[in-house]
Amino acid sequence: MSSAEPQTKKTKMASSLEQLKQLTTIVADTGDFEAMKTYKPTDATTNPSLILSAAGMDQYQHLIDKAIKHGQKAGTTIEEKVGEAADMLFVLFGCEILKLVPGRVSTEIDARLSFNKEASIAKALKLIALYEELGVKRDRVLIKLASTWEGIQAASVLEKEHNIHCNLTLLFSFAQAVACAEAGVTLISPFVGRILDWYVANTDQKTFEPEQDPGVVSVTKIYNYYKKFGYKTVVMGASFRNVGEIMALAGCDLLTISPKLLGDLEKSTEPVKRYLDAEKAKAGSLEKIQMNEATFRWMLNEDQMSTDKLSDGIRKFAADGRKLETMLRSLIQASE
């Protein structure tokens, strides 16, 4: 066909998801392997709630069986067996995920350790040891810790002394983000949607345009601060409530997105434009904050939204961790 002839086929418009992948690293926020096969993310994140949900599906029963056998062998008391099985289950899910994604998996530390620096470090070292026993190198794993002062300091030790990369989660405030950057952590996960939830529940305004969404505004400020002052820590927006929030953060280092919203982006052909830009951030007017424990605790105390959502998030992840342990305890007892 000559160039003068009209085209008979329309060029297929790239989906919003494909466009977004050109600007931002896409991460799957799920424990469901099938979703990863469908949407082909670079990385994947898990947490106790996601693992609990996936553990109820028949196709993952073989992983639970393997974890229980490990618990029975590694533990003496029932509580030791449950703890060992839970640790192994998180690692087994992570290993399976790494067969599907080219990048990294995030595996979460027990939320009940959120205020215990030394116990968090010990648990992280144990999880990494389990991964390495199963042939997974530590550079493919991110250890997820809550963004408490103790969690951030645990991450600092893990990064500097053990070469273990950390993902600081349950992050709602600028103070948490600055402390994480100063600690030299690999990655932070600011929770966009949960910030929006708080404002909808606690203020008179019930709807927001994407660029004015309080979660989007928070992540944009954090991203700009990191890029302006040259921090190595990268920003992964998380916990989205709608596609608008995701589109308004195009250009962020990473975005971790649920299968439902990945599906919505896949079906859409709405053009995606860059909102976050590292070069523009360097010219911004943000001033550097000198962070220490006293400053961190005061800034967090003065931020009611962040204080509420951090404590609420820790409680919810801890509750789902207990539910997972209850399930494992019943299965262990039934098999003995």
Coordinates of C-alpha atoms in Angstrom, one line a residue:
M1 CA 0.0 0.0 0.0
S2 CA 1.5 3.4 -1.0
S3 CA 1.8 6.2 1.5
A4 CA -0.8 8.2 -0.5
E5 CA -3.5 5.6 0.1
P6 CA -5.9 6.1 3.1
Q7 CA -5.3 4.0 6.2
T8 CA -8.0 1.3 6.5
K9 CA -7.2 0.4 10.1
K10 CA -7.5 2.8 13.0
T11 CA -4.5 2.8 15.3
K12 CA -5.5 1.4 18.6
M13 CA -5.4 4.0 21.4
A14 CA -3.2 3.1 24.3
S15 CA -5.1 2.4 27.5
S16 CA -4.7 4.8 30.4
L17 CA -2.8 2.0 32.2
E18 CA -0.3 1.7 29.3
Q19 CA 0.2 5.5 29.2
L20 CA 0.7 5.6 33.0
K21 CA 3.4 2.9 32.7
Q22 CA 5.4 5.3 30.6
L23 CA 5.5 7.9 33.4
T24 CA 5.4 5.8 36.6
T25 CA 6.4 2.3 37.8
I26 CA 3.1 0.4 38.4
V27 CA 2.9 -2.0 41.4
A28 CA 0.0 -4.4 42.1
D29 CA -1.5 -4.0 45.5
T30 CA -2.8 -7.5 45.9
G31 CA -2.0 -11.0 47.0
D32 CA -3.9 -12.4 44.1
F33 CA -1.5 -14.0 41.5
E34 CA -4.1 -14.0 38.7
A35 CA -4.4 -10.2 38.9
M36 CA -0.6 -10.0 38.5
K37 CA -0.7 -12.2 35.4
T38 CA -3.4 -10.0 33.9
Y39 CA -1.9 -6.5 34.5
K40 CA 1.8 -7.3 34.4
P41 CA 3.0 -4.8 37.1
T42 CA 6.7 -4.3 37.9
D43 CA 6.4 -4.9 41.6
A44 CA 3.8 -6.2 44.1
T45 CA 2.9 -5.2 47.6
T46 CA 1.3 -7.4 50.3
N47 CA 0.0 -6.8 53.8
P48 CA -1.8 -9.0 56.4
S49 CA -5.2 -8.0 55.1
L50 CA -4.3 -9.0 51.5
I51 CA -2.7 -12.3 52.6
L52 CA -5.8 -13.1 54.8
S53 CA -8.1 -12.5 51.8
A54 CA -6.0 -14.6 49.5
A55 CA -5.6 -17.4 52.1
G56 CA -9.3 -18.0 51.8
M57 CA -9.0 -19.0 48.1
D58 CA -8.7 -22.7 47.2
Q59 CA -5.9 -22.0 44.7
Y60 CA -3.6 -21.0 47.5
Q61 CA -4.3 -24.0 49.8
H62 CA -1.0 -25.6 48.8
L63 CA 0.9 -22.6 50.3
I64 CA -1.0 -22.8 53.5
D65 CA -0.3 -26.6 53.8
K66 CA 3.4 -25.9 53.2
A67 CA 3.5 -23.1 55.8
I68 CA 1.7 -25.4 58.4
K69 CA 4.2 -28.2 57.9
H70 CA 7.1 -25.7 58.4
G71 CA 5.4 -24.4 61.6
Q72 CA 5.0 -27.9 63.0
K73 CA 8.6 -28.6 62.3
A74 CA 10.1 -25.3 63.5
G75 CA 8.0 -24.7 66.6
T76 CA 7.6 -26.5 69.9
T77 CA 4.5 -24.9 71.5
I78 CA 1.3 -24.2 69.6
E79 CA 2.1 -20.4 69.6
E80 CA 5.6 -21.0 68.3
K81 CA 4.1 -23.2 65.5
V82 CA 1.6 -20.6 64.6
G83 CA 4.2 -17.8 64.5
E84 CA 6.6 -19.9 62.4
A85 CA 3.7 -20.8 60.0
A86 CA 2.6 -17.2 59.6
D87 CA 6.2 -16.0 58.8
M88 CA 6.6 -18.8 56.3
L89 CA 3.2 -18.1 54.7
F90 CA 4.2 -14.4 54.1
V91 CA 7.4 -15.6 52.5
L92 CA 5.8 -18.3 50.4
F93 CA 3.4 -15.8 49.0
G94 CA 6.3 -13.5 48.3
C95 CA 8.2 -16.2 46.5
E96 CA 5.2 -17.0 44.3
I97 CA 4.7 -13.3 43.5
L98 CA 8.3 -13.0 42.4
K99 CA 7.8 -15.6 39.8
L100 CA 5.2 -13.2 38.2
V101 CA 6.8 -9.8 38.6
P102 CA 10.3 -8.7 37.4
G103 CA 10.9 -6.4 40.3
R104 CA 10.4 -6.6 44.0
V105 CA 7.8 -7.8 46.5
S106 CA 7.0 -6.0 49.8
T107 CA 6.5 -8.2 52.8
E108 CA 5.1 -6.7 56.0
I109 CA 6.3 -6.9 59.6
D110 CA 3.7 -7.8 62.2
A111 CA 1.9 -4.5 63.0
R112 CA 2.0 -5.4 66.7
L113 CA 5.8 -4.7 66.6
S114 CA 5.2 -1.1 65.4
F115 CA 6.6 0.4 68.6
N116 CA 9.4 -2.0 69.1
K117 CA 12.5 -1.2 67.1
E118 CA 14.6 -4.2 68.2
A119 CA 11.8 -6.7 67.6
S120 CA 11.1 -5.2 64.2
I121 CA 14.8 -5.6 63.2
A122 CA 14.8 -9.2 64.4
K123 CA 11.6 -10.1 62.5
A124 CA 12.9 -8.5 59.3
L125 CA 16.2 -10.5 59.6
K126 CA 14.2 -13.7 60.1
L127 CA 12.0 -13.0 57.1
I128 CA 15.0 -12.2 54.8
A129 CA 16.7 -15.4 56.1
L130 CA 13.6 -17.4 55.1
Y131 CA 13.6 -15.8 51.6
E132 CA 17.3 -16.6 51.2
E133 CA 16.8 -20.2 52.3
L134 CA 14.2 -20.5 49.4
G135 CA 16.7 -19.0 46.9
V136 CA 15.4 -15.4 46.8
K137 CA 18.0 -12.7 47.1
R138 CA 17.4 -9.8 49.5
D139 CA 17.5 -7.2 46.8
R140 CA 14.2 -8.5 45.5
V141 CA 12.4 -8.0 48.8
L142 CA 11.2 -4.8 50.5
I143 CA 10.5 -5.1 54.3
K144 CA 7.3 -3.2 55.1
L145 CA 7.2 -1.3 58.4
A146 CA 4.7 1.1 59.9
S147 CA 5.9 4.7 59.8
T148 CA 6.2 5.1 63.6
W149 CA 9.4 6.6 65.0
E150 CA 10.5 3.1 66.1
G151 CA 9.6 1.6 62.7
I152 CA 11.6 4.3 60.9
Q153 CA 14.6 3.8 63.1
A154 CA 14.4 0.0 62.6
A155 CA 14.4 0.6 58.9
S156 CA 17.5 2.9 59.2
V157 CA 19.4 0.1 60.9
L158 CA 18.2 -2.6 58.4
E159 CA 19.2 -0.4 55.4
K160 CA 22.6 0.8 56.7
E161 CA 23.9 -2.3 58.6
H162 CA 22.2 -5.2 56.8
N163 CA 21.6 -4.0 53.3
I164 CA 17.9 -4.8 53.6
H165 CA 15.6 -2.5 51.7
C166 CA 12.5 -1.1 53.5
N167 CA 9.1 0.2 52.5
L168 CA 7.6 2.5 55.2
T169 CA 3.9 2.1 55.1
L170 CA 0.9 3.7 56.9
L171 CA 2.4 7.1 56.1
F172 CA 0.0 10.0 56.3
S173 CA 2.0 13.0 57.2
F174 CA 4.8 15.2 56.0
A175 CA 6.7 14.6 59.3
Q176 CA 6.7 10.9 58.7
A177 CA 8.0 11.4 55.1
V178 CA 10.8 13.7 56.2
A179 CA 11.9 11.3 59.0
C180 CA 11.9 8.4 56.5
A181 CA 14.1 10.4 54.0
E182 CA 16.5 11.4 56.8
A183 CA 16.7 7.7 57.8
G184 CA 17.7 6.7 54.3
V185 CA 14.9 4.2 53.7
T186 CA 14.4 2.9 50.2
L187 CA 10.8 3.6 49.7
I188 CA 7.7 5.1 51.4
S189 CA 4.0 4.4 50.8
P190 CA 1.9 7.4 51.6
F191 CA -1.8 6.4 51.8
V192 CA -3.8 8.7 49.5
G193 CA -7.2 7.2 49.9
R194 CA -7.2 6.9 53.6
I195 CA -6.3 10.6 53.9
L196 CA -9.3 11.4 51.7
D197 CA -11.5 9.1 53.9
W198 CA -10.6 11.1 57.0
Y199 CA -11.4 14.5 55.4
V200 CA -14.7 13.2 54.1
A201 CA -15.6 11.8 57.5
N202 CA -14.4 14.8 59.6
T203 CA -15.0 17.9 57.5
D204 CA -18.0 19.5 55.7
Q205 CA -16.5 18.9 52.3
K206 CA -17.5 15.5 50.9
T207 CA -16.1 15.6 47.3
F208 CA -12.8 16.8 45.9
E209 CA -11.5 17.4 42.4
P210 CA -8.5 15.0 41.9
E211 CA -5.8 17.8 42.1
Q212 CA -7.4 19.2 45.3
D213 CA -7.9 15.7 46.9
P214 CA -6.1 16.0 50.3
G215 CA -4.2 12.7 49.7
V216 CA -3.0 13.9 46.3
V217 CA -1.9 17.2 47.7
S218 CA 0.0 15.4 50.5
V219 CA 1.9 13.1 48.2
T220 CA 2.7 15.9 45.7
K221 CA 4.3 17.9 48.5
I222 CA 6.3 14.9 49.7
Y223 CA 7.5 14.1 46.2
N224 CA 8.5 17.7 45.6
Y225 CA 10.4 17.9 48.9
Y226 CA 12.3 14.7 48.2
K227 CA 13.3 15.8 44.7
K228 CA 14.2 19.3 45.7
F229 CA 16.6 18.1 48.4
G230 CA 18.0 15.1 46.5
Y231 CA 16.9 12.3 48.8
K232 CA 17.4 8.8 47.5
T233 CA 14.1 7.6 49.1
V234 CA 11.4 7.0 46.4
V235 CA 7.7 7.7 46.7
M236 CA 5.0 5.1 46.1
G237 CA 1.5 6.4 46.3
A238 CA -0.9 3.8 47.8
S239 CA -4.4 3.2 49.0
F240 CA -6.4 4.8 46.1
R241 CA -10.1 5.3 46.1
N242 CA -10.6 6.2 42.5
V243 CA -8.8 6.6 39.1
G244 CA -8.8 10.4 39.4
E245 CA -6.4 10.2 42.4
I246 CA -4.1 8.0 40.4
M247 CA -4.1 10.1 37.3
A248 CA -3.4 13.3 39.4
L249 CA -0.2 11.6 40.6
A250 CA 1.1 10.5 37.2
G251 CA 4.9 10.9 37.3
C252 CA 5.2 9.8 40.9
D253 CA 8.1 7.3 41.3
L254 CA 5.8 4.4 41.8
L255 CA 2.0 3.8 42.4
T256 CA 0.6 0.7 43.9
I257 CA -2.9 0.0 42.6
S258 CA -5.6 -2.5 43.4
P259 CA -6.8 -5.0 40.7
K260 CA -10.1 -3.2 40.4
L261 CA -8.6 0.2 39.6
L262 CA -5.9 -1.5 37.4
G263 CA -8.9 -2.9 35.5
D264 CA -10.6 0.5 35.2
L265 CA -7.3 2.0 33.9
E266 CA -7.0 -0.8 31.4
K267 CA -10.5 -0.2 30.0
S268 CA -10.0 3.6 29.8
T269 CA -8.3 5.5 27.0
E270 CA -8.4 8.8 28.7
P271 CA -5.1 10.7 28.0
V272 CA -2.6 10.7 30.9
K273 CA -0.5 13.8 31.6
R274 CA 2.5 14.2 33.9
Y275 CA 1.6 16.0 37.1
L276 CA 4.7 15.2 39.2
D277 CA 8.0 16.3 37.7
A278 CA 11.4 16.0 39.4
E279 CA 13.0 18.9 37.5
K280 CA 10.1 21.3 38.3
A281 CA 10.3 20.2 42.0
K282 CA 13.9 21.3 42.3
A283 CA 12.8 24.8 41.6
G284 CA 10.1 24.8 44.2
S285 CA 9.9 26.9 47.4
L286 CA 9.8 24.2 50.1
E287 CA 12.2 24.8 53.0
K288 CA 14.2 22.0 54.6
I289 CA 13.0 20.7 58.0
Q290 CA 15.5 19.6 60.7
M291 CA 14.0 16.4 61.9
N292 CA 14.6 14.6 65.3
E293 CA 12.4 12.5 67.5
A294 CA 11.0 15.4 69.5
T295 CA 10.1 17.3 66.3
F296 CA 8.6 14.2 64.7
R297 CA 6.4 13.4 67.7
W298 CA 5.3 17.1 68.0
M299 CA 4.4 17.4 64.3
L300 CA 2.5 14.1 64.3
N301 CA 0.7 15.1 67.5
E302 CA -0.4 18.4 65.9
D303 CA -1.8 16.5 62.8
Q304 CA -5.0 14.9 64.0
M305 CA -5.7 13.2 60.6
S306 CA -2.3 11.5 60.6
T307 CA -2.5 10.5 64.3
D308 CA -5.9 9.0 63.8
K309 CA -5.1 7.1 60.6
L310 CA -1.7 5.8 61.8
S311 CA -3.2 4.3 65.0
D312 CA -6.3 3.0 63.1
G313 CA -4.1 1.4 60.4
I314 CA -1.9 -0.3 62.9
R315 CA -5.0 -1.7 64.7
K316 CA -6.6 -3.0 61.5
F317 CA -3.4 -4.7 60.3
A318 CA -2.9 -6.2 63.7
A319 CA -6.5 -7.5 63.8
D320 CA -6.1 -9.1 60.4
G321 CA -2.8 -10.6 61.6
R322 CA -4.6 -12.1 64.5
K323 CA -7.3 -13.5 62.2
L324 CA -4.6 -15.1 60.1
E325 CA -3.1 -16.7 63.2
T326 CA -6.4 -18.0 64.3
M327 CA -6.9 -19.7 61.0
L328 CA -3.4 -21.2 61.1
R329 CA -3.9 -22.3 64.7
S330 CA -7.1 -24.2 63.9
L331 CA -5.5 -25.9 60.9
I332 CA -2.4 -26.9 62.9
Q333 CA -4.5 -28.3 65.8
A334 CA -6.7 -30.2 63.3
S335 CA -3.6 -31.8 61.7
E336 CA -2.0 -33.0 65.0

